[in-house]
Amino acid sequence: MIDSALEAAVAALPEFYQPIFGHADRWPASRATEDRFQAILPVVEAFRALHGRPPRILDIGCAQGYLCFRLAESGASVLGIDNDIRNIRVCTALAGHHPHLAARFEEADAIDYLEGLPEDGFDLVIGLSVFHHVCYRIGVAATRKLLSGLARKVPIALFELAVRQEPLYWAAALPADPYALVEDYLFIREIGQFTTHLSAVPRPLLFCSNEDALLGKTLYRIDSIRSQSVAGIHDGEAAGQAYIESGAEFLKLVTMRSLNWSARRAELAREAAFLSGPDRADEDPVVFEYVDTPNEAWLRRSRIPGETLDIVKSRGERVDPVRITRCVLRELARLEALGWFHADLSLWNVVLTPDGDARLIDFGALTREPRNCVWPEDLRFAFGQFLFDLTSDLPIRAFPIRRPRFRPAHLPFPFGDAMALMLAEMPAWSAQAMLERIDRVIRQGPSSTPAGLEAALATALDAHVDSLGDTVEAVRSGFVQQRDGLQAMFQWRSAMEGAHHQTRVMAGSLDARMGGLENAHHETRLIITALEARFAGIEQAHHETRLMLVEIASRQAEGFFARLRRQIGW
């Protein structure tokens, strides 16, 4: 049913941006909204499943309210705000036709409204293709600050963000990476991309939250979250990664935005395969879900209770290194008996359980090759490095280069003596053999340096120097590539500045020509006005002349008839 109020409100719209709810056939929209609603609906349903109630939703820039009404149909209560009163009039008229839906509307400026928004008023905020206008008005830094404040007030946000590549006037005001606007959120995941009626360039739809993680169609409460696998070590790969503790579960997400996407994706695949395979022990974590797509991959498994050793030691807490080392070596020995080697033995891959035992994690680091994934590659020296990190109070430096600290002199009893025996007696790594040497040293007490130790150390240090040379060369090559990239960027910028200057010159010329045309137009109007006045005068004179001619003719006719009457004697 369409009443006169709705008809008049729709007729006053500047454009039919969204479908008119319930009347899409009558007024076709310039941009579809149902596709984005279908992407948002699973989040609403996931919220209901987690919290046992429908969410309270704020829709910023609601336009003609289509999304608000569709969300209200799903059971949510929705407030839509828009700064155009014409949109709000349409929404209000539609709301009168659907009083059973919990959708209401207010005319409001987005910036003012969000700045004054109280906490705990909404569960979910939606901003579809709104914040490029905000960036254009107040800049990137102020927009990011606005969204950072919003993150503290509303637990979940869904933002469709315009990108700089779009051929529109506001594009230059946007950041190069749209994620820069929401980087203060702890968990960010793209849930869709959508083109617009303005261009074929897609815009990402982002799920953002500091309290909940969305994997698939399920929300998980965030107890703790890291954007890198190692606490306190920023390895430059934080973007596009999340490591989350959620109750009794541990979640890992890696996306194409990760600088090391291929490697991280492969690690998840190996972890899922091992924990689902025949070599998994009963005490190892259980895989609940593993998903791999071309753009992202995630793993959801049971969590081993406790904290990783790097976190425990970062608080200055004392641990039992002998007990921890024995636990780790027993696990390594079990794995090696099955043909598996742990290629990343480090404090961040060992969990200290509440009862004081230690458990290995990062099953994606298990390989069939007895080789560490980073320097030192020799597993004997990698274990020595682990012992130093475990027993030392010095901070861990794993990036960009680990400092060699595997000499027996660096280690306290019994580890220094056991390390010396291992290097002197073991040409290759064996966790079981190392465990036996630690037990032997504890039984026998401190001993002198065994023969062959110095030669083994010299060989290791030579390998370290070679490795450092390779690392320096790799870093140098990286710098060269970055330098070349920056030079190309500067050249592009110079070209763009030149083009910008030419554009401004052309704009100035066009402005001047436009000014000249406007002057000529004005003068032409004056001439036309004068000609119109003259033409009006001519018409008036023509009219008056015709009247005179008619009067003259009339008089002449009267004189002729008078003479004629006299002649014929009338």
PDB file of C-alpha atoms in Angstrom, residues 118-362:
ATOM      1  CA  PRO A 118      27.213   6.804  25.128  1.00  0.00           C
ATOM      2  CA  GLU A 119      28.713   3.418  25.948  1.00  0.00           C
ATOM      3  CA  ASP A 120      26.616   0.260  26.046  1.00  0.00           C
ATOM      4  CA  GLY A 121      23.817   1.695  23.923  1.00  0.00           C
ATOM      5  CA  PHE A 122      24.364  -0.668  21.003  1.00  0.00           C
ATOM      6  CA  ASP A 123      25.844  -4.102  20.353  1.00  0.00           C
ATOM      7  CA  LEU A 124      26.653  -3.617  16.675  1.00  0.00           C
ATOM      8  CA  VAL A 125      27.307  -0.548  14.538  1.00  0.00           C
ATOM      9  CA  ILE A 126      27.074  -0.550  10.743  1.00  0.00           C
ATOM     10  CA  GLY A 127      28.613   2.034   8.433  1.00  0.00           C
ATOM     11  CA  LEU A 128      28.225   1.188   4.762  1.00  0.00           C
ATOM     12  CA  SER A 129      30.095   3.535   2.415  1.00  0.00           C
ATOM     13  CA  VAL A 130      29.975   6.423   4.867  1.00  0.00           C
ATOM     14  CA  PHE A 131      33.465   7.104   6.146  1.00  0.00           C
ATOM     15  CA  HIS A 132      35.025   8.261   2.879  1.00  0.00           C
ATOM     16  CA  HIS A 133      32.756  11.274   3.240  1.00  0.00           C
ATOM     17  CA  VAL A 134      33.982  11.686   6.821  1.00  0.00           C
ATOM     18  CA  CYS A 135      37.619  11.467   5.656  1.00  0.00           C
ATOM     19  CA  TYR A 136      36.899  14.116   3.049  1.00  0.00           C
ATOM     20  CA  ARG A 137      35.465  16.389   5.749  1.00  0.00           C
ATOM     21  CA  ILE A 138      37.880  15.931   8.666  1.00  0.00           C
ATOM     22  CA  GLY A 139      40.868  13.922   7.343  1.00  0.00           C
ATOM     23  CA  VAL A 140      42.224  10.409   7.899  1.00  0.00           C
ATOM     24  CA  ALA A 141      43.721  10.970  11.376  1.00  0.00           C
ATOM     25  CA  ALA A 142      40.524  12.470  12.795  1.00  0.00           C
ATOM     26  CA  THR A 143      38.400   9.729  11.198  1.00  0.00           C
ATOM     27  CA  ARG A 144      40.611   7.022  12.693  1.00  0.00           C
ATOM     28  CA  LYS A 145      40.320   8.709  16.107  1.00  0.00           C
ATOM     29  CA  LEU A 146      36.545   8.791  15.711  1.00  0.00           C
ATOM     30  CA  LEU A 147      36.434   5.055  14.934  1.00  0.00           C
ATOM     31  CA  SER A 148      38.873   4.291  17.754  1.00  0.00           C
ATOM     32  CA  GLY A 149      36.450   5.935  20.165  1.00  0.00           C
ATOM     33  CA  LEU A 150      33.584   4.018  18.600  1.00  0.00           C
ATOM     34  CA  ALA A 151      35.456   0.749  19.241  1.00  0.00           C
ATOM     35  CA  ARG A 152      35.301   1.471  22.980  1.00  0.00           C
ATOM     36  CA  LYS A 153      31.562   2.153  22.864  1.00  0.00           C
ATOM     37  CA  VAL A 154      30.170  -0.576  20.593  1.00  0.00           C
ATOM     38  CA  PRO A 155      31.602  -4.135  20.708  1.00  0.00           C
ATOM     39  CA  ILE A 156      31.176  -5.027  17.009  1.00  0.00           C
ATOM     40  CA  ALA A 157      31.430  -2.890  13.890  1.00  0.00           C
ATOM     41  CA  LEU A 158      30.751  -3.642  10.235  1.00  0.00           C
ATOM     42  CA  PHE A 159      32.309  -1.097   7.897  1.00  0.00           C
ATOM     43  CA  GLU A 160      32.150  -0.978   4.117  1.00  0.00           C
ATOM     44  CA  LEU A 161      35.092   1.236   3.192  1.00  0.00           C
ATOM     45  CA  ALA A 162      35.688   3.075  -0.058  1.00  0.00           C
ATOM     46  CA  VAL A 163      39.203   2.845  -1.518  1.00  0.00           C
ATOM     47  CA  ARG A 164      41.583   5.347  -3.004  1.00  0.00           C
ATOM     48  CA  GLN A 165      41.541   3.649  -6.413  1.00  0.00           C
ATOM     49  CA  GLU A 166      37.979   4.793  -7.075  1.00  0.00           C
ATOM     50  CA  PRO A 167      37.682   7.566  -9.677  1.00  0.00           C
ATOM     51  CA  LEU A 168      35.788   9.997  -7.440  1.00  0.00           C
ATOM     52  CA  TYR A 169      36.599  13.462  -6.098  1.00  0.00           C
ATOM     53  CA  TRP A 170      36.982  12.282  -2.483  1.00  0.00           C
ATOM     54  CA  ALA A 171      39.420   9.435  -3.287  1.00  0.00           C
ATOM     55  CA  ALA A 172      42.533  11.577  -2.700  1.00  0.00           C
ATOM     56  CA  ALA A 173      41.410  12.137   0.905  1.00  0.00           C
ATOM     57  CA  LEU A 174      41.501   8.397   1.694  1.00  0.00           C
ATOM     58  CA  PRO A 175      44.442   6.393   3.095  1.00  0.00           C
ATOM     59  CA  ALA A 176      46.359   4.137   0.713  1.00  0.00           C
ATOM     60  CA  ASP A 177      45.217   1.144   2.776  1.00  0.00           C
ATOM     61  CA  PRO A 178      41.574   1.305   3.936  1.00  0.00           C
ATOM     62  CA  TYR A 179      42.498  -0.858   6.940  1.00  0.00           C
ATOM     63  CA  ALA A 180      44.408   2.143   8.317  1.00  0.00           C
ATOM     64  CA  LEU A 181      41.086   3.633   9.438  1.00  0.00           C
ATOM     65  CA  VAL A 182      40.287   0.645  11.690  1.00  0.00           C
ATOM     66  CA  GLU A 183      43.747  -0.465  12.819  1.00  0.00           C
ATOM     67  CA  ASP A 184      42.916   0.267  16.474  1.00  0.00           C
ATOM     68  CA  TYR A 185      40.568  -2.729  16.462  1.00  0.00           C
ATOM     69  CA  LEU A 186      42.194  -5.953  17.710  1.00  0.00           C
ATOM     70  CA  PHE A 187      40.348  -8.300  15.352  1.00  0.00           C
ATOM     71  CA  ILE A 188      39.653  -7.348  11.727  1.00  0.00           C
ATOM     72  CA  ARG A 189      38.394  -9.711   9.069  1.00  0.00           C
ATOM     73  CA  GLU A 190      37.050  -9.066   5.596  1.00  0.00           C
ATOM     74  CA  ILE A 191      33.674 -10.732   5.068  1.00  0.00           C
ATOM     75  CA  GLY A 192      32.968  -9.556   1.543  1.00  0.00           C
ATOM     76  CA  GLN A 193      33.704  -7.193  -1.330  1.00  0.00           C
ATOM     77  CA  PHE A 194      31.090  -5.237  -3.249  1.00  0.00           C
ATOM     78  CA  THR A 195      31.158  -3.008  -6.288  1.00  0.00           C
ATOM     79  CA  THR A 196      29.060   0.162  -6.445  1.00  0.00           C
ATOM     80  CA  HIS A 197      26.985   2.115  -8.943  1.00  0.00           C
ATOM     81  CA  LEU A 198      29.860   4.624  -9.156  1.00  0.00           C
ATOM     82  CA  SER A 199      32.638   2.337 -10.431  1.00  0.00           C
ATOM     83  CA  ALA A 200      33.704  -1.282 -10.834  1.00  0.00           C
ATOM     84  CA  VAL A 201      36.286  -0.956  -8.026  1.00  0.00           C
ATOM     85  CA  PRO A 202      35.179  -3.229  -5.139  1.00  0.00           C
ATOM     86  CA  ARG A 203      34.916  -2.025  -1.565  1.00  0.00           C
ATOM     87  CA  PRO A 204      35.766  -4.340   1.365  1.00  0.00           C
ATOM     88  CA  LEU A 205      33.199  -5.056   4.076  1.00  0.00           C
ATOM     89  CA  LEU A 206      35.118  -5.477   7.346  1.00  0.00           C
ATOM     90  CA  PHE A 207      34.137  -7.142  10.619  1.00  0.00           C
ATOM     91  CA  CYS A 208      35.905  -5.264  13.429  1.00  0.00           C
ATOM     92  CA  SER A 209      35.857  -5.962  17.167  1.00  0.00           C
ATOM     93  CA  ASN A 210      37.882  -5.817  20.358  1.00  0.00           C
ATOM     94  CA  GLU A 211      35.674  -8.364  22.112  1.00  0.00           C
ATOM     95  CA  ASP A 212      34.628 -11.012  19.596  1.00  0.00           C
ATOM     96  CA  ALA A 213      36.241 -12.913  16.731  1.00  0.00           C
ATOM     97  CA  LEU A 214      34.241 -14.055  13.716  1.00  0.00           C
ATOM     98  CA  LEU A 215      35.298 -17.303  12.040  1.00  0.00           C
ATOM     99  CA  GLY A 216      32.892 -18.682   9.482  1.00  0.00           C
ATOM    100  CA  LYS A 217      29.435 -17.899  10.829  1.00  0.00           C
ATOM    101  CA  THR A 218      30.326 -18.155  14.525  1.00  0.00           C
ATOM    102  CA  LEU A 219      31.394 -15.545  17.077  1.00  0.00           C
ATOM    103  CA  TYR A 220      33.982 -16.404  19.724  1.00  0.00           C
ATOM    104  CA  ARG A 221      34.691 -14.333  22.796  1.00  0.00           C
ATOM    105  CA  ILE A 222      38.239 -12.968  22.869  1.00  0.00           C
ATOM    106  CA  ASP A 223      40.020 -13.706  26.165  1.00  0.00           C
ATOM    107  CA  SER A 224      43.402 -12.721  24.738  1.00  0.00           C
ATOM    108  CA  ILE A 225      44.657 -11.939  21.267  1.00  0.00           C
ATOM    109  CA  ARG A 226      47.992 -11.407  19.545  1.00  0.00           C
ATOM    110  CA  SER A 227      48.604 -10.145  16.063  1.00  0.00           C
ATOM    111  CA  GLN A 228      51.975 -11.926  15.983  1.00  0.00           C
ATOM    112  CA  SER A 229      52.972 -15.339  17.245  1.00  0.00           C
ATOM    113  CA  VAL A 230      55.650 -14.021  19.632  1.00  0.00           C
ATOM    114  CA  ALA A 231      54.744 -11.660  22.460  1.00  0.00           C
ATOM    115  CA  GLY A 232      56.679  -8.426  22.407  1.00  0.00           C
ATOM    116  CA  ILE A 233      58.502  -9.214  19.161  1.00  0.00           C
ATOM    117  CA  HIS A 234      57.213  -7.249  16.199  1.00  0.00           C
ATOM    118  CA  ASP A 235      58.354  -9.173  13.153  1.00  0.00           C
ATOM    119  CA  GLY A 236      56.614  -6.991  10.584  1.00  0.00           C
ATOM    120  CA  GLU A 237      54.043  -9.695   9.811  1.00  0.00           C
ATOM    121  CA  ALA A 238      51.344  -8.651  12.276  1.00  0.00           C
ATOM    122  CA  ALA A 239      48.850  -7.466   9.637  1.00  0.00           C
ATOM    123  CA  GLY A 240      46.433 -10.154   8.571  1.00  0.00           C
ATOM    124  CA  GLN A 241      47.122 -12.521  11.481  1.00  0.00           C
ATOM    125  CA  ALA A 242      45.373 -13.308  14.767  1.00  0.00           C
ATOM    126  CA  TYR A 243      46.188 -15.751  17.567  1.00  0.00           C
ATOM    127  CA  ILE A 244      43.249 -15.920  19.974  1.00  0.00           C
ATOM    128  CA  GLU A 245      42.463 -17.628  23.267  1.00  0.00           C
ATOM    129  CA  SER A 246      38.719 -18.145  23.677  1.00  0.00           C
ATOM    130  CA  GLY A 247      37.701 -20.186  26.676  1.00  0.00           C
ATOM    131  CA  ALA A 248      39.000 -23.727  26.209  1.00  0.00           C
ATOM    132  CA  GLU A 249      39.759 -23.113  22.524  1.00  0.00           C
ATOM    133  CA  PHE A 250      42.650 -21.603  20.597  1.00  0.00           C
ATOM    134  CA  LEU A 251      42.018 -19.907  17.255  1.00  0.00           C
ATOM    135  CA  LYS A 252      44.513 -19.069  14.539  1.00  0.00           C
ATOM    136  CA  LEU A 253      43.630 -16.880  11.563  1.00  0.00           C
ATOM    137  CA  VAL A 254      45.927 -15.869   8.717  1.00  0.00           C
ATOM    138  CA  THR A 255      44.894 -13.904   5.632  1.00  0.00           C
ATOM    139  CA  MET A 256      46.429 -12.714   2.396  1.00  0.00           C
ATOM    140  CA  ARG A 257      47.264  -9.418   4.126  1.00  0.00           C
ATOM    141  CA  SER A 258      50.021 -11.224   6.042  1.00  0.00           C
ATOM    142  CA  LEU A 259      53.448 -10.433   4.599  1.00  0.00           C
ATOM    143  CA  ASN A 260      54.292 -14.136   4.864  1.00  0.00           C
ATOM    144  CA  TRP A 261      50.907 -15.471   3.810  1.00  0.00           C
ATOM    145  CA  SER A 262      52.134 -18.571   1.985  1.00  0.00           C
ATOM    146  CA  ALA A 263      54.353 -19.755   4.841  1.00  0.00           C
ATOM    147  CA  ARG A 264      51.737 -19.083   7.538  1.00  0.00           C
ATOM    148  CA  ARG A 265      49.076 -20.826   5.491  1.00  0.00           C
ATOM    149  CA  ALA A 266      51.328 -23.853   5.039  1.00  0.00           C
ATOM    150  CA  GLU A 267      51.999 -23.956   8.806  1.00  0.00           C
ATOM    151  CA  LEU A 268      48.266 -24.114   9.547  1.00  0.00           C
ATOM    152  CA  ALA A 269      47.875 -26.914   7.028  1.00  0.00           C
ATOM    153  CA  ARG A 270      50.706 -28.918   8.658  1.00  0.00           C
ATOM    154  CA  GLU A 271      49.297 -28.367  12.163  1.00  0.00           C
ATOM    155  CA  ALA A 272      45.813 -29.454  11.115  1.00  0.00           C
ATOM    156  CA  ALA A 273      47.224 -32.523   9.344  1.00  0.00           C
ATOM    157  CA  PHE A 274      49.366 -33.649  12.301  1.00  0.00           C
ATOM    158  CA  LEU A 275      46.660 -33.115  14.943  1.00  0.00           C
ATOM    159  CA  SER A 276      44.195 -35.034  12.779  1.00  0.00           C
ATOM    160  CA  GLY A 277      46.639 -37.820  11.928  1.00  0.00           C
ATOM    161  CA  PRO A 278      47.732 -41.100  13.498  1.00  0.00           C
ATOM    162  CA  ASP A 279      50.803 -39.659  15.285  1.00  0.00           C
ATOM    163  CA  ARG A 280      48.762 -37.355  17.513  1.00  0.00           C
ATOM    164  CA  ALA A 281      49.017 -38.269  21.206  1.00  0.00           C
ATOM    165  CA  ASP A 282      45.959 -38.348  23.452  1.00  0.00           C
ATOM    166  CA  GLU A 283      47.188 -35.294  25.356  1.00  0.00           C
ATOM    167  CA  ASP A 284      47.713 -33.251  22.176  1.00  0.00           C
ATOM    168  CA  PRO A 285      45.095 -30.646  21.177  1.00  0.00           C
ATOM    169  CA  VAL A 286      41.970 -31.687  19.278  1.00  0.00           C
ATOM    170  CA  VAL A 287      41.135 -29.982  15.975  1.00  0.00           C
ATOM    171  CA  PHE A 288      37.538 -28.726  15.869  1.00  0.00           C
ATOM    172  CA  GLU A 289      37.672 -26.917  12.543  1.00  0.00           C
ATOM    173  CA  TYR A 290      40.155 -26.186   9.793  1.00  0.00           C
ATOM    174  CA  VAL A 291      39.266 -24.028   6.800  1.00  0.00           C
ATOM    175  CA  ASP A 292      41.524 -23.054   3.918  1.00  0.00           C
ATOM    176  CA  THR A 293      40.417 -20.657   1.159  1.00  0.00           C
ATOM    177  CA  PRO A 294      42.336 -18.723  -1.503  1.00  0.00           C
ATOM    178  CA  ASN A 295      42.210 -15.599   0.689  1.00  0.00           C
ATOM    179  CA  GLU A 296      42.414 -16.845   4.265  1.00  0.00           C
ATOM    180  CA  ALA A 297      42.832 -19.881   6.466  1.00  0.00           C
ATOM    181  CA  TRP A 298      41.964 -20.598  10.068  1.00  0.00           C
ATOM    182  CA  LEU A 299      42.332 -23.360  12.620  1.00  0.00           C
ATOM    183  CA  ARG A 300      40.222 -23.901  15.714  1.00  0.00           C
ATOM    184  CA  ARG A 301      41.482 -26.414  18.248  1.00  0.00           C
ATOM    185  CA  SER A 302      41.435 -27.179  21.953  1.00  0.00           C
ATOM    186  CA  ARG A 303      43.753 -25.044  24.067  1.00  0.00           C
ATOM    187  CA  ILE A 304      46.437 -26.426  26.330  1.00  0.00           C
ATOM    188  CA  PRO A 305      45.855 -24.756  29.727  1.00  0.00           C
ATOM    189  CA  GLY A 306      48.570 -22.333  30.810  1.00  0.00           C
ATOM    190  CA  GLU A 307      50.726 -19.615  29.285  1.00  0.00           C
ATOM    191  CA  THR A 308      53.674 -19.682  26.956  1.00  0.00           C
ATOM    192  CA  LEU A 309      57.078 -19.343  28.605  1.00  0.00           C
ATOM    193  CA  ASP A 310      57.890 -16.030  26.910  1.00  0.00           C
ATOM    194  CA  ILE A 311      54.874 -14.427  28.575  1.00  0.00           C
ATOM    195  CA  VAL A 312      55.638 -15.972  31.967  1.00  0.00           C
ATOM    196  CA  LYS A 313      59.271 -14.835  31.856  1.00  0.00           C
ATOM    197  CA  SER A 314      58.322 -11.355  30.603  1.00  0.00           C
ATOM    198  CA  ARG A 315      56.619 -10.848  33.986  1.00  0.00           C
ATOM    199  CA  GLY A 316      59.834 -11.765  35.786  1.00  0.00           C
ATOM    200  CA  GLU A 317      58.386 -14.969  37.246  1.00  0.00           C
ATOM    201  CA  ARG A 318      60.779 -17.748  38.252  1.00  0.00           C
ATOM    202  CA  VAL A 319      60.387 -21.167  36.666  1.00  0.00           C
ATOM    203  CA  ASP A 320      61.935 -24.620  37.180  1.00  0.00           C
ATOM    204  CA  PRO A 321      64.254 -24.937  34.141  1.00  0.00           C
ATOM    205  CA  VAL A 322      65.241 -28.561  34.833  1.00  0.00           C
ATOM    206  CA  ARG A 323      61.619 -29.741  35.051  1.00  0.00           C
ATOM    207  CA  ILE A 324      60.673 -27.761  31.969  1.00  0.00           C
ATOM    208  CA  THR A 325      63.643 -29.081  29.979  1.00  0.00           C
ATOM    209  CA  ARG A 326      62.873 -32.686  30.880  1.00  0.00           C
ATOM    210  CA  CYS A 327      59.222 -32.254  29.833  1.00  0.00           C
ATOM    211  CA  VAL A 328      60.232 -30.709  26.510  1.00  0.00           C
ATOM    212  CA  LEU A 329      62.870 -33.377  25.773  1.00  0.00           C
ATOM    213  CA  ARG A 330      60.414 -36.203  26.515  1.00  0.00           C
ATOM    214  CA  GLU A 331      57.940 -34.745  24.012  1.00  0.00           C
ATOM    215  CA  LEU A 332      60.681 -34.186  21.423  1.00  0.00           C
ATOM    216  CA  ALA A 333      61.932 -37.742  21.921  1.00  0.00           C
ATOM    217  CA  ARG A 334      58.432 -39.162  21.374  1.00  0.00           C
ATOM    218  CA  LEU A 335      58.045 -37.143  18.180  1.00  0.00           C
ATOM    219  CA  GLU A 336      61.513 -38.049  16.890  1.00  0.00           C
ATOM    220  CA  ALA A 337      60.761 -41.725  17.430  1.00  0.00           C
ATOM    221  CA  LEU A 338      57.907 -41.209  14.960  1.00  0.00           C
ATOM    222  CA  GLY A 339      60.152 -39.387  12.499  1.00  0.00           C
ATOM    223  CA  TRP A 340      59.084 -35.823  13.415  1.00  0.00           C
ATOM    224  CA  PHE A 341      61.354 -32.915  14.333  1.00  0.00           C
ATOM    225  CA  HIS A 342      60.267 -29.588  15.842  1.00  0.00           C
ATOM    226  CA  ALA A 343      61.783 -26.857  13.668  1.00  0.00           C
ATOM    227  CA  ASP A 344      61.034 -23.914  15.994  1.00  0.00           C
ATOM    228  CA  LEU A 345      61.927 -24.801  19.565  1.00  0.00           C
ATOM    229  CA  SER A 346      61.528 -21.526  21.451  1.00  0.00           C
ATOM    230  CA  LEU A 347      59.954 -20.125  24.594  1.00  0.00           C
ATOM    231  CA  TRP A 348      56.865 -18.951  22.698  1.00  0.00           C
ATOM    232  CA  ASN A 349      56.230 -22.519  21.550  1.00  0.00           C
ATOM    233  CA  VAL A 350      56.275 -24.056  25.037  1.00  0.00           C
ATOM    234  CA  VAL A 351      53.287 -23.736  27.380  1.00  0.00           C
ATOM    235  CA  LEU A 352      53.823 -23.801  31.137  1.00  0.00           C
ATOM    236  CA  THR A 353      50.776 -25.625  32.527  1.00  0.00           C
ATOM    237  CA  PRO A 354      49.160 -24.764  35.879  1.00  0.00           C
ATOM    238  CA  ASP A 355      50.781 -27.826  37.507  1.00  0.00           C
ATOM    239  CA  GLY A 356      54.294 -26.698  36.467  1.00  0.00           C
ATOM    240  CA  ASP A 357      54.836 -29.063  33.545  1.00  0.00           C
ATOM    241  CA  ALA A 358      55.711 -27.900  30.030  1.00  0.00           C
ATOM    242  CA  ARG A 359      54.001 -28.747  26.738  1.00  0.00           C
ATOM    243  CA  LEU A 360      55.137 -28.172  23.184  1.00  0.00           C
ATOM    244  CA  ILE A 361      52.859 -26.285  20.817  1.00  0.00           C
ATOM    245  CA  ASP A 362      53.061 -24.994  17.230  1.00  0.00           C
TER     246      ASP A 362
END
